[in-house]
Amino acid sequence: MCCCNLNQALKELTVFKPMLASDADLTTLRFPVIASPKLDGIRAIVIDGVVMSRSLKPIPNKYVQSLFSKCKHMDGELIVGEPTSKTVYRDTVSHVMAHDKTGFDVRFCVFDHIEYLDRTYVRRQKKLHGVNGSVYMHASKVINNIDELIAYEEECLALGYEGLILRDPDSKYKCGRGTAKEQIILKLKRFRDDEALVTGFEERMHNGNEATTNELGRTARSSHKANMVPMGTLGALQVNFNGIDFNIGTGFDDAQRAEIWANREAYIGKLAKFKHFPIGTKDAPRHPVFIGWRDRSDT
C-alpha cells in the first residue's frame, strides 16, 4: 500500500514508485474518466529539489535540473520540441540524458502532484494550476461515456498523438503500476511500445533486378540475390524481445542508418524502443517501427 504523503514514502524508498498505467479494457471501463493525450517523452518527478526519472535516478542534464528543480512535488513528462513530432522520444532522450547540452527547447508537461498521495486525482490536479513558462499543465478532459471517449481519441490521433491516458477522478496515487481492474490509471493506445535488445545488423540492399508489372498492374522486382547490391548502410536491426528474434527495419532516417552501420559494435546490447501492433501477434511483433534508444538509467 502506498504511503499517505511523499515524505513518508521517501523514508521507505522501496515503497514509493511513480505511478504507471496499464492497458485499458474498454469492455469493462467505468465512467467518468479524466482523459489526456498520451505523451512520449521522458518521465520526470521532482523530489527534494532534484528532477528524477521514473526509476528515481536524477535526470543527467544540468540545464533541465536548473529549469525544473524548483517544481516541488510535480510529476510529468519532459518534452523536447513538439509533443506530436514523430521523433519526440529520441529528441528528448538525446538532450535530457546528455549531461552538458544547454539552451534547447524543453518543456515540463505536468499532470500530477505527489505531495499528498492519499488525495483524489481531482484534488491533486488542482495543485498544478498557475504553472507557466516552460512548465505547463497537460490538457485533460472529463469523459462520461464510450462515445465521448472514441470521439476524443479520434481528435487526439488527428493531432498526431498515439493514444490516451485515462484516470479515475476519485482515485488516490498508486505507487507502481495500476491494473485494469482498479482503473486508477490506464492507457488507450492502438500501437504498443516495448524495448528489444540489439543482437546484430542487416545491411541495406539495392534491388537491381529488372522491374516488371504484376497481375495487379503494380511494379514488382525479383529478389534474386545475384542482383542485390550492398549499400553500405543499415537495413535493419536484429533484435531479441521476450526470447523472440526479429528485425526492425523502419523508423530510421538516412543519417541514423549511416551512423549505426558505421559504429555497429557500439550498438550491440543497446535497448531499442519500438512500437508495434499487438493485435493478432502470435510470434514476432507485427509492423515494428523504431522509435529511439532507451537509456538504461530510465528503465
XYZ file of C-alpha atoms in Angstrom:
299
model
C 0.000 0.000 0.000
C 1.248 3.478 -0.842
C 2.114 5.895 1.946
C -0.248 8.819 2.594
C 2.292 11.554 1.788
C 5.552 11.895 -0.078
C 7.769 12.404 2.961
C 6.545 9.150 4.466
C 7.084 7.386 1.182
C 10.614 8.705 0.811
C 11.528 7.209 4.174
C 10.774 3.876 2.560
C 12.069 4.220 -0.999
C 11.248 0.588 -1.649
C 7.591 1.648 -1.269
C 7.429 4.902 -3.240
C 7.363 4.454 -7.009
C 5.988 6.652 -9.786
C 2.505 5.612 -10.852
C 2.404 3.762 -14.197
C -0.530 2.968 -16.473
C -1.798 -0.434 -17.554
C -3.694 -1.215 -20.758
C -7.344 -0.179 -20.835
C -10.105 -2.729 -21.366
C -12.962 -0.833 -23.000
C -15.428 -3.628 -22.262
C -15.132 -3.039 -18.501
C -14.267 0.661 -18.397
C -16.168 2.667 -15.786
C -17.084 6.314 -16.331
C -16.458 9.151 -15.818
C -12.715 9.271 -16.517
C -10.277 12.133 -16.970
C -8.585 11.665 -20.340
C -5.454 13.325 -21.696
C -3.267 12.786 -24.783
C -0.515 10.223 -24.176
C 2.939 11.795 -24.243
C 6.121 10.101 -25.444
C 8.920 11.953 -23.691
C 10.880 11.196 -20.509
C 9.009 10.823 -17.216
C 10.144 13.259 -14.538
C 9.244 13.693 -10.854
C 10.686 16.490 -8.691
C 11.726 15.192 -5.261
C 13.752 17.232 -2.745
C 14.831 19.719 -5.411
C 16.042 17.071 -7.859
C 14.388 16.146 -11.153
C 14.184 12.349 -11.105
C 13.437 9.797 -13.828
C 10.780 7.128 -13.374
C 13.476 4.850 -11.919
C 14.128 7.561 -9.270
C 17.557 8.394 -10.674
C 18.470 12.048 -11.274
C 17.932 13.285 -14.836
C 21.550 13.772 -16.009
C 21.148 17.091 -17.843
C 22.271 20.132 -15.834
C 20.120 22.534 -17.863
C 16.978 20.521 -17.103
C 17.871 20.472 -13.409
C 18.355 24.260 -13.390
C 14.991 24.839 -15.070
C 12.747 22.476 -13.146
C 14.326 21.582 -9.791
C 12.041 24.091 -8.022
C 8.853 22.460 -9.367
C 8.300 20.876 -5.977
C 6.326 17.592 -5.951
C 5.378 17.816 -9.636
C 5.026 14.675 -11.732
C 5.050 14.904 -15.506
C 6.902 14.384 -18.755
C 9.902 16.191 -20.236
C 9.325 17.044 -23.897
C 11.899 18.422 -26.352
C 10.311 20.003 -29.423
C 6.721 19.375 -30.396
C 4.901 16.651 -28.423
C 3.368 15.235 -31.621
C 6.643 15.039 -33.569
C 7.452 11.557 -34.845
C 10.927 11.967 -33.354
C 9.893 13.454 -29.999
C 11.100 10.479 -27.956
C 14.568 10.263 -29.491
C 14.905 14.082 -29.491
C 14.024 14.206 -25.797
C 16.351 11.351 -24.818
C 19.289 12.793 -26.774
C 19.002 16.087 -24.898
C 17.811 15.400 -21.348
C 20.023 12.345 -20.893
C 23.127 14.273 -22.018
C 24.972 15.986 -19.144
C 26.111 19.225 -20.751
C 23.639 20.137 -23.513
C 22.057 23.509 -22.831
C 19.719 26.128 -24.267
C 17.407 23.665 -26.016
C 13.609 23.805 -26.296
C 12.423 21.661 -23.387
C 9.124 21.769 -21.523
C 7.930 20.065 -18.375
C 4.396 18.881 -19.045
C 2.923 18.226 -15.590
C -0.098 16.040 -14.911
C 0.076 15.119 -11.218
C 1.178 16.436 -7.820
C 2.632 13.984 -5.329
C 2.824 15.865 -2.039
C -0.253 14.107 -0.636
C -0.629 10.711 -2.228
C -3.890 9.871 -0.483
C -5.796 12.769 -2.067
C -8.028 12.171 -5.081
C -6.672 12.888 -8.531
C -9.016 15.861 -8.923
C -7.618 17.433 -5.731
C -4.011 16.685 -6.690
C -4.585 18.141 -10.158
C -5.749 21.463 -8.657
C -2.259 21.929 -7.185
C -0.948 22.291 -10.747
C -2.988 25.366 -11.650
C -0.965 28.527 -12.191
C 2.185 26.958 -13.659
C 3.690 28.882 -16.581
C 6.715 29.346 -18.789
C 8.447 26.077 -19.656
C 6.184 24.272 -17.169
C 2.652 23.709 -18.339
C -0.332 21.711 -17.185
C -1.154 18.905 -19.578
C -4.534 19.182 -21.303
C -7.262 16.905 -19.979
C -10.981 16.370 -20.422
C -13.749 14.695 -18.436
C -15.224 11.808 -20.450
C -18.654 10.493 -19.463
C -19.306 7.599 -21.866
C -17.790 5.424 -24.587
C -18.990 7.678 -27.430
C -17.245 10.688 -25.915
C -14.116 8.580 -25.404
C -13.972 7.421 -29.029
C -14.558 10.969 -30.267
C -11.778 12.351 -28.040
C -9.404 9.584 -29.091
C -10.049 10.401 -32.757
C -9.435 14.088 -32.040
C -6.093 13.361 -30.355
C -4.999 10.919 -33.070
C -5.765 13.579 -35.700
C -3.462 15.983 -33.836
C -0.635 13.434 -34.003
C -0.800 11.798 -30.580
C -0.726 7.996 -30.429
C -3.246 7.395 -27.676
C -4.804 8.497 -24.402
C -4.187 8.250 -20.675
C -7.337 7.665 -18.602
C -7.609 8.391 -14.881
C -10.235 7.779 -12.236
C -11.087 11.279 -10.896
C -11.559 9.944 -7.352
C -8.511 7.684 -7.163
C -5.517 8.060 -4.887
C -1.936 7.978 -6.173
C -0.797 4.381 -6.513
C 2.899 3.639 -6.080
C 3.752 1.429 -9.043
C 1.675 0.139 -11.925
C -2.095 0.321 -11.812
C -4.276 -2.525 -13.034
C -7.174 -2.680 -15.465
C -9.427 -3.821 -12.639
C -8.532 -0.878 -10.388
C -8.815 1.642 -13.246
C -6.712 4.182 -11.327
C -4.683 4.958 -14.439
C -4.986 3.334 -17.861
C -3.521 3.802 -21.322
C -5.519 3.501 -24.513
C -3.176 3.025 -27.427
C -3.636 1.108 -30.664
C 0.117 0.663 -31.008
C 2.166 -0.672 -28.121
C 5.688 0.416 -27.092
C 8.328 -2.090 -25.996
C 12.113 -2.412 -25.817
C 14.224 -5.048 -27.574
C 17.893 -5.994 -27.180
C 20.076 -5.334 -30.229
C 21.893 -8.524 -31.239
C 23.048 -7.741 -34.789
C 22.534 -5.816 -38.017
C 21.495 -6.343 -41.621
C 22.926 -4.249 -44.425
C 20.590 -2.298 -46.672
C 20.492 -3.724 -50.186
C 19.614 -2.116 -53.508
C 17.415 -4.328 -55.661
C 18.990 -4.249 -59.112
C 16.632 -6.824 -60.585
C 14.609 -5.767 -63.608
C 11.262 -4.151 -62.838
C 8.180 -5.945 -64.135
C 4.425 -5.380 -63.888
C 2.475 -7.945 -61.872
C -1.087 -9.185 -62.297
C -2.450 -6.189 -60.370
C -0.654 -3.703 -62.583
C 1.894 -2.847 -59.903
C 5.647 -2.620 -60.339
C 7.442 -5.646 -58.903
C 11.034 -6.847 -58.742
C 12.516 -10.260 -58.166
C 14.605 -10.759 -55.024
C 17.262 -12.768 -56.880
C 20.364 -12.452 -54.710
C 22.799 -12.016 -57.592
C 21.360 -8.587 -58.344
C 21.011 -7.360 -54.764
C 23.713 -4.706 -54.271
C 25.017 -3.790 -50.759
C 24.545 -0.089 -49.968
C 26.971 0.262 -47.041
C 24.323 1.395 -44.575
C 21.859 -0.091 -42.100
C 18.945 -2.067 -43.448
C 17.569 -3.417 -40.173
C 18.417 -4.026 -36.541
C 18.420 -7.661 -35.475
C 16.820 -7.749 -32.034
C 15.525 -10.080 -29.336
C 12.296 -9.424 -27.449
C 10.950 -11.896 -24.890
C 13.099 -14.648 -26.397
C 11.904 -13.971 -29.962
C 14.337 -12.833 -32.674
C 13.139 -10.458 -35.386
C 14.205 -7.389 -37.366
C 13.298 -3.708 -37.057
C 13.805 -2.067 -40.437
C 11.656 1.074 -40.409
C 11.634 4.288 -38.393
C 15.211 5.345 -39.228
C 16.296 8.300 -41.343
C 19.314 8.068 -43.656
C 21.656 9.763 -41.181
C 20.733 7.298 -38.431
C 21.190 4.345 -40.757
C 24.672 5.540 -41.732
C 25.726 6.291 -38.146
C 24.570 2.945 -36.753
C 26.160 0.973 -39.584
C 29.483 2.799 -39.169
C 29.514 2.125 -35.405
C 27.873 -1.282 -35.157
C 29.918 -2.551 -32.218
C 28.775 0.397 -30.077
C 25.123 -0.535 -30.596
C 25.317 -4.230 -29.692
C 23.458 -4.734 -26.413
C 21.583 -1.440 -26.566
C 17.840 -1.303 -25.899
C 15.871 -0.222 -28.955
C 12.469 1.257 -28.182
C 9.950 0.318 -30.854
C 6.219 0.434 -31.448
C 4.181 -2.409 -32.897
C 0.622 -3.525 -33.453
C -0.181 -6.116 -30.761
C -3.488 -7.433 -32.117
C -3.013 -10.716 -33.942
C 0.564 -11.174 -32.756
C 1.499 -14.839 -32.399
C 5.273 -14.798 -32.523
C 7.255 -11.713 -33.552
C 5.677 -8.262 -33.044
C 3.695 -7.037 -36.070
C 4.848 -3.955 -38.003
C 7.694 -2.962 -35.644
C 8.861 0.650 -36.057
C 11.981 2.079 -34.390
C 11.290 4.984 -32.003
C 14.620 5.588 -30.279
C 17.136 4.277 -27.761
C 16.034 3.539 -24.208
C 18.573 4.956 -21.775
C 19.245 2.274 -19.162
C 19.005 4.878 -16.391
C 15.365 5.359 -17.449
C 14.386 1.670 -17.296
